[in-house]
Short mmCIF file of C-alpha atoms and ligand atoms in Angstrom, two decimals:
data_model
loop_
_atom_site.label_atom_id
_atom_site.label_comp_id
_atom_site.label_asym_id
_atom_site.label_seq_id
_atom_site.Cartn_x
_atom_site.Cartn_y
_atom_site.Cartn_z
CA UNK E 16 82.13 90.19 114.30
CA UNK E 17 83.50 92.34 117.16
CA UNK E 18 81.91 91.45 120.46
CA UNK E 19 80.96 94.35 122.71
CA UNK E 20 82.37 95.40 126.04
CA UNK E 21 80.15 97.13 128.45
CA UNK E 22 81.26 100.51 130.20
CA UNK E 23 80.72 101.13 133.53
CA UNK E 24 81.41 104.75 134.83
CA UNK E 25 81.97 105.17 138.39
CA UNK E 26 82.86 108.98 138.36
CA UNK E 27 80.26 109.68 140.73
CA UNK E 28 81.30 106.96 142.96
CA UNK E 29 84.89 106.19 142.98
CA UNK E 30 85.71 109.09 141.22
CA UNK E 31 84.03 111.56 143.79
CA UNK E 32 85.46 109.55 146.41
CA UNK E 33 88.74 111.10 146.03
CA UNK E 34 89.87 113.91 148.00
CA UNK E 35 88.74 117.41 146.70
CA UNK E 36 86.41 115.82 144.09
CA UNK E 37 83.06 116.02 145.71
CA UNK E 38 80.15 117.25 143.55
CA UNK E 39 76.90 118.61 144.96
CA UNK E 40 73.32 116.87 143.85
CA UNK E 41 72.75 119.04 140.94
CA UNK E 42 76.40 118.47 139.82
CA UNK E 43 76.01 114.84 140.00
CA UNK E 44 72.88 114.85 137.87
CA UNK E 45 74.47 117.18 135.21
CA UNK E 46 77.33 114.85 134.78
CA UNK E 47 74.91 111.73 134.84
CA UNK E 48 72.94 113.25 132.12
CA UNK E 49 76.49 113.83 130.05
CA UNK E 50 77.50 110.35 130.57
CA UNK E 51 74.07 109.03 129.40
CA UNK E 52 74.63 111.32 126.10
CA UNK E 53 78.19 109.53 126.33
CA UNK E 54 76.71 106.46 125.80
CA UNK E 55 78.05 104.77 128.95
CA UNK E 56 76.12 101.41 129.84
CA UNK E 57 76.45 101.52 133.40
CA UNK E 58 76.65 104.88 135.84
CA UNK E 59 77.49 104.18 139.24
CA UNK E 60 75.75 106.99 140.89
CA UNK E 61 77.12 106.81 144.59
CA UNK E 62 77.08 104.80 148.02
CA UNK E 63 73.81 105.22 149.45
CA UNK E 64 74.44 104.40 153.00
CA UNK E 65 77.36 106.76 152.72
CA UNK E 66 75.31 109.72 153.76
CA UNK E 67 71.93 111.40 153.36
CA UNK E 68 73.57 113.68 150.32
CA UNK E 69 74.36 110.46 148.74
CA UNK E 70 71.38 108.78 149.04
CA UNK E 71 69.47 111.96 147.72
CA UNK E 72 71.88 112.19 144.75
CA UNK E 73 71.81 108.64 143.60
CA UNK E 74 67.92 108.97 143.60
CA UNK E 75 68.12 112.13 141.59
CA UNK E 76 70.18 110.32 138.93
CA UNK E 77 68.05 107.56 139.12
CA UNK E 78 64.95 109.63 138.19
CA UNK E 79 66.60 111.42 135.31
CA UNK E 80 68.77 108.65 133.60
CA UNK E 81 66.47 106.37 131.55
CA UNK E 82 69.12 104.96 128.67
CA UNK E 83 71.96 103.90 131.09
CA UNK E 84 71.73 101.18 134.03
CA UNK E 85 71.93 103.14 137.39
CA UNK E 86 74.13 101.38 140.08
CA UNK E 87 74.17 102.05 143.62
CA UNK E 88 77.28 100.74 145.75
CA UNK E 89 76.40 98.84 148.92
CA UNK E 90 78.67 97.17 151.55
CA UNK E 91 77.69 93.45 151.72
CA UNK E 92 75.00 94.21 154.51
CA UNK E 93 71.21 94.28 154.18
CA UNK E 94 71.28 97.81 155.95
CA UNK E 95 73.33 99.42 153.10
CA UNK E 96 71.45 97.21 150.32
CA UNK E 97 67.98 98.75 151.94
CA UNK E 98 69.43 102.18 151.22
CA UNK E 99 70.73 101.32 147.80
CA UNK E 100 67.01 100.00 146.95
CA UNK E 101 65.63 103.10 148.33
CA UNK E 102 67.77 105.46 145.91
CA UNK E 103 67.03 103.18 143.07
CA UNK E 104 63.52 103.06 143.48
CA UNK E 105 62.81 104.91 140.39
CA UNK E 106 65.38 103.99 138.20
CA UNK E 107 64.15 102.40 135.01
CA UNK E 108 67.19 100.07 134.97
CA UNK E 109 68.43 99.72 138.65
CA UNK E 110 71.48 97.57 139.67
CA UNK E 111 72.66 97.25 143.43
CA UNK E 112 76.58 96.91 143.41
CA UNK E 113 77.62 94.99 146.49
CA UNK E 114 81.00 94.39 147.80
CA UNK E 115 83.40 92.57 150.53
CA UNK E 116 87.21 91.98 150.50
CA UNK E 117 88.54 88.62 149.84
CA UNK E 118 92.18 89.53 150.29
CA UNK E 119 93.82 87.83 153.24
CA UNK E 120 94.81 90.96 154.51
CA UNK E 121 91.61 92.86 154.38
CA UNK E 122 89.79 89.57 155.73
CA UNK E 123 92.18 89.52 158.94
CA UNK E 124 92.81 93.34 159.51
CA UNK E 125 89.96 95.24 158.08
CA UNK E 126 86.98 93.00 158.45
CA UNK E 127 88.57 90.84 161.00
CA UNK E 128 86.30 88.02 159.73
CA UNK E 129 87.04 84.59 158.39
CA UNK E 130 86.99 83.27 154.74
CA UNK E 131 83.80 81.28 155.68
CA UNK E 132 82.51 84.39 157.20
CA UNK E 133 83.19 86.24 154.48
CA UNK E 134 81.66 83.63 152.00
CA UNK E 135 78.45 83.63 153.96
CA UNK E 136 78.11 87.37 154.44
CA UNK E 137 78.70 87.56 150.32
CA UNK E 138 75.91 85.01 149.99
CA UNK E 139 73.16 86.92 152.02
CA UNK E 140 73.81 90.01 150.68
CA UNK E 141 73.64 88.94 146.97
CA UNK E 142 70.57 86.62 147.80
CA UNK E 143 68.86 89.86 149.88
CA UNK E 144 69.37 92.24 147.03
CA UNK E 145 68.56 89.70 143.89
CA UNK E 146 65.17 88.97 145.72
CA UNK E 147 64.80 92.86 145.32
CA UNK E 148 66.30 94.15 142.28
CA UNK E 149 66.82 92.27 138.77
CA UNK E 150 70.73 93.03 138.68
CA UNK E 151 73.29 92.37 140.92
CA UNK E 152 76.79 93.01 140.62
CA UNK E 153 78.86 91.56 143.31
CA UNK E 154 82.47 92.73 144.05
CA UNK E 155 85.22 90.99 145.61
CA UNK E 156 87.39 93.87 146.90
CA UNK E 157 91.23 93.42 146.55
CA UNK E 158 90.58 90.39 144.27
CA UNK E 159 93.88 90.46 142.85
CA UNK E 160 95.40 89.85 146.00
CA UNK E 161 93.29 87.20 147.01
CA UNK E 162 93.93 83.58 146.60
CA UNK E 163 92.25 82.71 143.29
CA UNK E 164 90.80 79.86 144.18
CA UNK E 165 88.76 81.40 146.97
CA UNK E 166 87.54 83.98 144.59
CA UNK E 167 86.16 81.20 142.35
CA UNK E 168 84.67 79.82 145.33
CA UNK E 169 82.91 83.09 146.66
CA UNK E 170 81.88 84.10 142.93
CA UNK E 171 80.45 80.45 142.22
CA UNK E 172 78.47 80.58 145.82
CA UNK E 173 77.19 84.40 144.65
CA UNK E 174 76.27 83.17 141.20
CA UNK E 175 73.84 80.60 142.79
CA UNK E 176 72.70 82.96 145.03
CA UNK E 177 71.74 85.28 142.05
CA UNK E 178 74.66 87.52 141.19
CA UNK E 179 74.21 88.46 137.49
CA UNK E 180 77.88 90.46 137.19
CA UNK E 181 81.04 89.50 138.88
CA UNK E 182 83.96 92.27 139.47
CA UNK E 183 87.43 91.62 139.87
CA UNK E 184 88.92 94.46 141.27
CA UNK E 185 92.79 95.30 141.63
CA UNK E 186 91.81 97.64 144.44
CA UNK E 187 95.30 98.85 145.19
CA UNK E 188 96.55 98.98 141.96
CA UNK E 189 99.41 96.35 142.30
CA UNK E 190 98.60 93.79 139.15
CA UNK E 191 100.88 93.94 136.12
CA UNK E 192 99.17 93.47 132.64
CA UNK E 193 101.24 90.20 132.36
CA UNK E 194 99.51 88.90 135.45
CA UNK E 195 96.23 90.58 135.24
CA UNK E 196 94.71 89.32 132.31
CA UNK E 197 95.89 85.59 133.04
CA UNK E 198 94.19 86.02 136.66
CA UNK E 199 91.04 87.11 134.92
CA UNK E 200 91.37 83.91 132.53
CA UNK E 201 92.00 81.98 135.66
CA UNK E 202 88.54 82.90 137.41
CA UNK E 203 86.58 82.48 134.11
CA UNK E 204 87.91 79.04 133.82
CA UNK E 205 87.20 77.88 136.93
CA UNK E 206 84.10 79.57 138.37
CA UNK E 207 81.15 77.22 138.44
CA UNK E 208 78.34 78.68 136.80
CA UNK E 209 80.38 81.42 135.13
CA UNK E 210 78.17 81.09 132.07
CA UNK E 211 75.20 82.78 133.81
CA UNK E 212 77.16 85.82 134.50
CA UNK E 213 79.15 88.70 133.20
CA UNK E 214 82.78 89.46 134.43
CA UNK E 215 83.81 92.73 135.17
CA UNK E 216 87.07 94.48 136.03
CA UNK E 217 88.10 97.42 138.32
CA UNK E 218 91.76 98.68 138.26
CA UNK E 219 93.14 101.42 140.08
CA UNK E 220 96.22 103.42 138.89
CA UNK E 221 98.84 103.14 141.72
CA UNK E 222 101.47 102.27 139.31
CA UNK E 223 99.96 103.78 136.62
CA UNK E 224 99.00 100.54 134.90
CA UNK E 225 95.20 100.81 135.13
CA UNK E 226 94.26 101.14 131.64
CA UNK E 227 96.89 98.60 130.57
CA UNK E 228 95.49 96.10 133.04
CA UNK E 229 91.81 96.52 132.10
CA UNK E 230 92.87 96.06 128.21
CA UNK E 231 94.81 92.99 129.34
CA UNK E 232 91.48 91.76 131.19
CA UNK E 233 89.34 92.34 128.12
CA UNK E 234 91.87 90.59 125.84
CA UNK E 235 91.10 87.80 128.53
CA UNK E 236 87.53 87.73 128.04
CA UNK E 237 85.99 90.40 130.53
CA UNK E 238 82.61 91.76 129.48
CA UNK E 239 82.50 94.69 131.46
CA UNK E 240 85.08 97.18 132.18
CA UNK E 241 85.00 99.78 135.10
CA UNK E 242 86.47 103.19 134.51
CA UNK E 243 85.97 107.24 135.36
CA UNK E 244 86.31 110.34 133.49
CA UNK E 245 89.67 111.88 133.44
CA UNK E 246 90.68 108.70 135.24
CA UNK E 247 89.49 110.31 138.66
CA UNK E 248 89.16 107.93 141.86
CA UNK E 249 90.76 106.87 145.01
CA UNK E 250 94.49 107.91 145.37
CA UNK E 251 96.00 107.66 141.87
CA UNK E 252 92.49 107.09 140.63
CA UNK E 253 90.84 104.55 138.14
CA UNK E 254 91.43 103.43 134.54
CA UNK E 255 90.64 106.33 132.56
CA UNK E 256 87.10 105.98 130.37
CA UNK E 257 88.36 108.17 127.78
CA UNK E 258 91.89 106.11 127.12
CA UNK E 259 90.08 102.82 127.22
CA UNK E 260 87.46 104.18 124.75
CA UNK E 261 89.95 105.18 122.23
CA UNK E 262 91.99 102.27 122.53
CA UNK E 263 89.16 100.52 121.86
CA UNK E 264 88.05 102.41 118.70
CA UNK E 265 91.74 102.66 117.45
CA UNK E 266 92.69 99.15 117.60
CA UNK E 267 89.26 97.71 116.91
CA UNK E 268 90.85 95.34 114.61
CA UNK E 269 93.31 93.83 116.70
CA UNK E 270 91.41 93.34 119.83
CA UNK E 271 88.30 92.54 117.91
CA UNK E 272 86.11 94.18 120.83
CA UNK E 273 83.87 97.45 120.49
CA UNK E 274 81.79 99.47 122.93
CA UNK E 275 79.14 101.90 122.89
CA UNK E 276 80.80 105.08 123.61
CA UNK E 277 79.95 107.82 121.55
CA UNK E 278 83.55 109.51 120.93
CA UNK E 279 82.41 112.85 119.97
CA UNK E 280 81.21 113.78 123.30
CA UNK E 281 84.15 112.80 125.15
CA UNK E 282 85.77 116.14 125.35
CA UNK E 283 82.73 117.71 126.55
CA UNK E 284 82.21 114.98 129.45
CA UNK E 285 85.97 115.56 130.50
CA UNK E 286 85.51 119.26 130.61
CA UNK E 287 82.56 119.05 132.69
CA UNK E 288 83.85 116.98 134.95
CA UNK E 289 86.94 118.89 135.46
CA UNK E 290 84.31 121.85 135.74
CA UNK E 291 82.04 120.38 138.55
CA UNK E 292 85.14 118.95 140.71
CA UNK E 293 87.62 121.91 140.23
CA UNK E 294 90.32 119.38 139.28
CA UNK E 295 92.24 120.39 136.37
CA UNK E 296 93.14 117.88 133.69
CA UNK E 297 97.08 117.36 133.28
CA UNK E 298 98.11 119.18 129.64
CA UNK E 299 99.68 116.09 128.71
CA UNK E 300 96.90 113.70 129.23
CA UNK E 301 96.20 111.13 126.61
CA UNK E 302 93.00 111.96 124.49
CA UNK E 303 91.90 115.18 126.69
CA UNK E 304 94.58 116.77 127.63
CA UNK E 305 95.57 120.30 126.58
CA UNK E 306 98.34 119.36 124.44
CA UNK E 307 96.69 115.72 123.17
CA UNK E 308 96.73 117.13 119.78
CA UNK E 309 99.08 119.88 119.62
CA UNK E 310 102.14 119.33 117.05
CA UNK E 311 104.82 121.79 118.35
CA UNK E 312 108.13 121.03 116.72
CA UNK E 313 108.53 122.02 113.37
CA UNK E 314 109.12 118.81 112.00
CA UNK E 315 105.89 117.43 113.18
CA UNK E 316 103.91 120.48 112.22
CA UNK E 317 105.40 119.59 108.67
CA UNK E 318 104.47 116.14 108.36
CA UNK E 319 100.87 116.93 109.91
CA UNK E 320 100.62 119.55 107.21
CA UNK E 321 101.40 117.10 104.62
CA UNK E 322 99.62 114.13 105.91
CA UNK E 323 98.01 114.35 109.40
CA UNK E 324 98.53 110.33 110.01
CA UNK E 325 102.19 110.79 109.69
CA UNK E 326 101.75 111.98 113.46
CA UNK E 327 97.82 111.67 114.89
CA UNK E 328 96.88 107.91 115.00
CA UNK E 329 93.05 109.35 115.73
CA UNK E 330 91.71 113.10 114.86
CA UNK E 331 90.81 115.63 117.31
CA UNK E 332 87.35 115.58 116.16
CA UNK E 333 86.68 111.91 116.62
CA UNK E 334 87.03 112.87 120.58
CA UNK E 335 85.18 116.21 120.08
CA UNK E 336 88.33 118.32 120.89
CA UNK E 337 88.02 121.80 119.94
CA UNK E 338 90.24 123.55 117.36
CA UNK E 339 91.86 126.50 118.01
CA UNK E 340 90.72 128.09 114.87
CA UNK E 341 88.72 131.44 114.76
CA UNK E 342 85.25 130.36 114.10
CA UNK E 343 82.72 133.01 115.22
CA UNK E 344 83.09 136.75 115.34
CA UNK E 345 80.88 139.53 116.54
CA UNK E 346 78.77 139.62 113.62
CA UNK E 347 78.27 135.93 113.74
CA UNK E 348 74.51 135.15 114.14
CA UNK E 349 72.56 132.95 116.66
CA UNK E 350 72.15 129.99 114.31
CA UNK E 351 75.89 129.69 113.42
CA UNK E 352 76.67 129.79 117.18
CA UNK E 353 74.37 127.00 117.86
CA UNK E 354 75.63 125.02 115.21
CA UNK E 355 79.12 125.13 116.48
CA UNK E 356 77.87 124.43 119.91
CA UNK E 357 76.61 121.14 118.23
CA UNK E 358 79.70 120.49 116.62
CA UNK E 359 81.98 120.73 119.80
CA UNK E 360 79.70 118.24 120.95
CA UNK E 361 77.61 120.44 123.59
CA UNK E 362 73.89 119.92 123.67
CA UNK E 363 71.97 123.12 123.38
CA UNK E 364 68.87 121.90 124.64
CA UNK E 365 68.38 122.54 128.34
CA UNK E 366 71.24 125.39 128.05
CA UNK E 367 69.86 128.91 128.19
CA UNK E 368 71.00 129.41 124.54
CA UNK E 369 69.70 133.15 124.60
CA UNK E 370 71.76 133.74 127.58
CA UNK E 371 75.04 132.19 126.29
CA UNK E 372 74.83 133.78 122.60
CA UNK E 373 74.35 137.11 124.76
CA UNK E 374 77.62 136.26 126.53
CA UNK E 375 79.04 135.41 123.23
CA UNK E 376 78.34 138.69 121.83
CA UNK E 377 79.98 140.47 124.98
CA UNK E 378 83.22 138.44 124.50
CA UNK E 379 83.35 139.07 120.90
CA UNK E 380 83.04 142.81 121.53
CA UNK E 381 86.05 142.47 124.19
CA UNK E 382 88.32 140.10 122.23
CA UNK E 383 89.61 140.27 118.76
CA UNK E 384 89.60 136.51 118.23
CA UNK E 385 86.77 134.14 119.44
CA UNK E 386 88.01 130.64 119.10
CA UNK E 387 86.39 127.27 119.90
CA UNK E 388 88.36 127.01 123.00
CA UNK E 389 86.63 130.43 124.16
CA UNK E 390 83.31 129.13 123.33
CA UNK E 391 83.75 125.81 125.09
CA UNK E 392 85.03 127.47 128.04
CA UNK E 393 81.93 129.99 127.90
CA UNK E 394 79.65 127.03 127.61
CA UNK E 395 80.92 124.91 130.64
CA UNK E 396 81.26 128.11 132.84
CA UNK E 397 77.55 128.69 131.96
CA UNK E 398 75.74 125.89 132.76
CA UNK E 399 73.74 126.32 135.96
CA UNK E 400 73.13 123.59 137.95
CA UNK E 401 70.96 125.99 140.55
CA UNK E 402 69.67 128.88 140.83
CA UNK E 403 72.07 131.88 142.22
CA UNK E 404 71.79 133.10 145.78
CA UNK E 405 74.35 135.97 145.06
CA UNK E 406 75.49 137.78 141.78
CA UNK E 407 78.05 140.54 141.23
CA UNK E 408 77.06 143.72 140.76
CA UNK E 409 80.25 145.70 140.91
CA UNK E 410 83.59 146.11 142.28
CA UNK E 411 86.50 148.38 142.95
CA UNK E 412 90.04 147.17 143.98
CA UNK E 413 93.00 149.85 145.10
CA UNK E 414 96.07 147.48 145.40
CA UNK E 415 99.75 148.60 145.00
CA UNK E 416 103.39 147.83 146.20
CA UNK E 417 103.24 149.97 149.50
CA UNK E 418 99.87 149.53 150.72
CA UNK E 419 97.61 147.04 151.78
CA UNK E 420 95.16 146.36 149.20
CA UNK E 421 91.58 147.13 149.63
CA UNK E 422 88.21 146.03 147.82
CA UNK E 423 84.78 147.48 147.88
CA UNK E 424 82.22 144.92 146.60
CA UNK E 425 78.37 145.19 145.90
CA UNK E 426 76.37 141.77 145.28
CA UNK E 427 72.78 141.37 144.61
CA UNK E 428 70.77 138.60 146.54
CA UNK E 429 67.92 136.50 145.32
CA UNK E 430 65.57 138.90 146.41
CA UNK E 431 66.79 141.73 144.42
CA UNK E 432 68.54 143.62 147.40
CA UNK E 433 71.80 145.00 146.89
CA UNK E 434 74.38 144.59 149.60
CA UNK E 435 77.97 146.48 149.75
CA UNK E 436 81.11 145.74 151.90
CA UNK E 437 84.61 147.14 152.02
CA UNK E 438 87.66 144.77 153.04
CA UNK E 439 91.13 145.21 153.48
CA UNK E 440 93.65 142.03 152.45
CA UNK E 441 96.93 140.93 151.76
CA UNK E 442 96.65 141.53 147.79
CA UNK E 443 93.70 142.13 145.66
CA UNK E 444 92.39 138.69 145.89
CA UNK E 445 92.32 138.39 149.65
CA UNK E 446 90.62 141.84 149.81
CA UNK E 447 88.08 140.80 147.51
CA UNK E 448 87.21 137.27 149.22
CA UNK E 449 87.38 138.76 152.67
CA UNK E 450 84.93 141.61 151.68
CA UNK E 451 82.75 139.11 150.17
CA UNK E 452 83.11 136.74 153.33
CA UNK E 453 81.83 139.86 155.48
CA UNK E 454 79.01 140.50 153.13
CA UNK E 455 77.57 137.19 153.17
CA UNK E 456 78.38 137.04 157.18
CA UNK E 457 80.23 133.51 156.93
CA UNK E 458 83.80 132.76 157.36
CA UNK E 459 85.18 130.38 154.65
CA UNK E 460 88.29 128.53 154.37
CA UNK E 461 89.90 128.93 151.10
CA UNK E 462 91.49 125.40 150.34
CA UNK E 463 92.73 126.14 146.49
CA UNK E 464 92.90 128.66 144.29
CA UNK E 465 94.00 128.40 140.71
CA UNK E 466 94.30 130.81 138.02
CA UNK E 467 94.79 129.96 134.15
CA UNK E 468 94.21 131.57 130.81
CA UNK E 469 91.66 129.79 128.19
CA UNK E 470 93.67 130.57 125.22
CA UNK E 471 97.17 132.17 124.39
CA UNK E 472 97.42 135.76 123.36
CA UNK E 473 97.00 139.41 125.35
CA UNK E 474 93.52 139.55 125.08
CA UNK E 475 92.89 136.05 126.54
CA UNK E 476 90.43 134.93 128.76
CA UNK E 477 91.28 134.37 132.99
CA UNK E 478 89.84 131.07 133.97
CA UNK E 479 89.89 130.97 138.09
CA UNK E 480 89.24 127.85 140.09
CA UNK E 481 88.26 127.80 143.73
CA UNK E 482 87.59 125.44 146.44
CA UNK E 483 86.07 126.56 149.75
CA UNK E 484 84.86 124.88 152.54
CA UNK E 485 82.98 125.17 155.99
CA UNK E 486 82.66 122.76 158.73
CA UNK E 487 84.20 119.92 156.80
CA UNK E 488 82.16 120.54 153.58
CA UNK E 489 83.84 121.76 150.37
CA UNK E 490 82.45 123.56 147.34
CA UNK E 491 84.01 124.22 143.76
CA UNK E 492 83.38 127.48 141.79
CA UNK E 493 84.76 128.45 138.32
CA UNK E 494 85.02 132.04 137.13
CA UNK E 495 85.59 133.43 133.58
CA UNK E 496 86.50 136.74 132.38
CA UNK E 497 88.94 138.84 130.26
CA UNK E 498 89.97 140.38 133.77
CA UNK E 499 91.65 138.04 136.27
CA UNK E 500 90.73 139.63 139.44
CA UNK E 501 87.02 139.58 138.04
CA UNK E 502 87.33 135.84 137.00
CA UNK E 503 88.42 135.20 140.61
CA UNK E 504 85.64 137.17 142.12
CA UNK E 505 83.35 134.98 140.26
CA UNK E 506 84.53 132.04 141.06
CA UNK E 507 84.39 132.56 144.78
CA UNK E 508 80.66 133.55 144.33
CA UNK E 509 80.00 130.58 142.27
CA UNK E 510 81.15 128.26 145.24
CA UNK E 511 79.45 130.26 147.68
CA UNK E 512 76.17 129.79 145.47
CA UNK E 513 76.85 126.13 145.36
CA UNK E 514 77.25 126.00 149.22
CA UNK E 515 74.09 128.09 149.91
CA UNK E 516 72.15 125.74 147.14
CA UNK E 517 73.51 122.43 149.03
CA UNK E 518 72.65 123.76 152.45
CA UNK E 519 69.42 124.83 151.99
CA UNK E 520 68.36 121.66 149.62
CA UNK E 521 69.73 119.72 152.62
CA UNK E 522 67.80 121.48 155.06
CA UNK E 523 64.30 121.09 152.86
CA UNK E 524 64.91 117.60 151.45
CA UNK E 525 66.21 115.33 154.02
CA UNK E 526 63.67 113.61 156.05
CA UNK E 527 64.59 112.84 159.82
CA UNK E 528 64.44 109.39 159.23
CA UNK E 529 67.14 109.06 156.32
CA UNK E 530 69.28 111.59 158.44
CA UNK E 531 69.22 109.43 161.35
CA UNK E 532 69.90 105.98 159.48
CA UNK E 533 72.70 107.49 157.60
CA UNK E 534 74.31 109.03 160.92
CA UNK E 535 73.94 105.15 162.07
CA UNK E 536 75.89 103.86 159.28
CA UNK E 537 78.52 106.68 158.15
CA UNK E 538 81.12 105.80 160.38
CA UNK E 539 83.42 103.21 158.35
CA UNK E 540 81.55 103.98 154.99
CA UNK E 541 84.61 104.79 152.95
CA UNK E 542 85.29 102.15 150.46
O1 KIV Z 12 88.42 99.59 144.46
C1 KIV Z 12 87.74 98.86 144.80
O2 KIV Z 12 87.97 97.58 144.99
C2 KIV Z 12 86.13 99.22 144.79
C3 KIV Z 12 84.96 98.24 144.85
C4 KIV Z 12 84.07 98.95 145.80
C5 KIV Z 12 84.54 97.89 143.54
O3 KIV Z 12 85.84 100.31 144.35
ZN1 ZN Z 13 87.47 101.10 143.45
#
């Protein structure tokens, strides 16, 4: 019988730590709910001591997630652990995840601590956490570049102090699979009391080996693997959950290991994370990239038509990948639409089905064919994580080669009042964004702007993604329309709505105490 490996997802913590991957509280809750549907065992929801916003987000995730364990990352300090415990107070299955570095380079230059001091700090943190939380994970940061006997010594001591999971990170993505598997096996064989705890691994992708190293660790006996959706994470990212889940599923017989991931939910999860972070998935990305199941060469197409297994080792359906066939048209009914949503891995409950269906009808009127991809784009773009402060009423742009562009734009605010502004810009998008800035009375920096098409064809929908920032904080927005200028305007307004919501939520919800504590601990909080 195959043994089961636990999936620990850190998209909301290590993934969110990556530059330009930030998510607001509602987006984190939305992703957490989807991770639960995906069947992950542990959701690492954030790093509560890092900021009041992080603490509030972990608390919000802990309140809604019931089936998965919710973990909070804490440095090996009582202050961090207190923040973690506060954030997890309402969790059904809480886990404190505490860490300290064990490699010579980190101990000497970052921590400025001796190995004995590190050992004592680790033991104090774990015993303090375990007295207050039933599950405690301890990570030896930069374990792979540490002396393995020192790692065994620290692990043995923290097991005695109550650690239930011991994590072996390859923090800088340096290991080779042929080294990492034996490293894990060595730790397992030489840690006193190891039978009382589970072994976990956490691999970074600096050399593109995170997934291979994680699989090597599974073969060496790891019980838990840490990963992220779309491989997001610090620098080159973490091991990708979707790749690991499909390796474990596709090669189950050979590996003798399985996991609890509901694989048809993979694609929807990947798209959701891409939407909320504004980070597109590369087309040739394994499992979830645009081309992952596309057969372009004639010889391949011929083979696949004769027998799919000639060029496909797994089916697109097994990961919830939408086909590009025409599925519904303007005469299709709501029932058929809802059924198709379910087939695509989207959970209609909680979504405003009527509103989605109305949008589908508008699209079906504009487009000759409505494919699975159009429907998926429609749904991912429609899930509202917060109320809108501004909605687009109308816009007019004059643009050409010899004159500056001008835009007149009219927006409605949440009290139902209309406002109109005009601006001149360097091109139609610049004019539109400047008019919106004037209208809302703020000057936002546009950090990135991307435009793409959802499908091929002349009547394809345009999909725009923007990242805007103000005073060091960043927000994402996505817009969808058969008109690319309108898609861009909608994306910009979506980012502004996210900003308005988050700023008002922060003003309303954060207690002065939490803010003061976070300010005191924020320095050096990056992992
Ligand atoms: O990469 C790393 O070492 C980490 C630890 C905090 C687990 O993210
Ligand atoms: Zn990491």
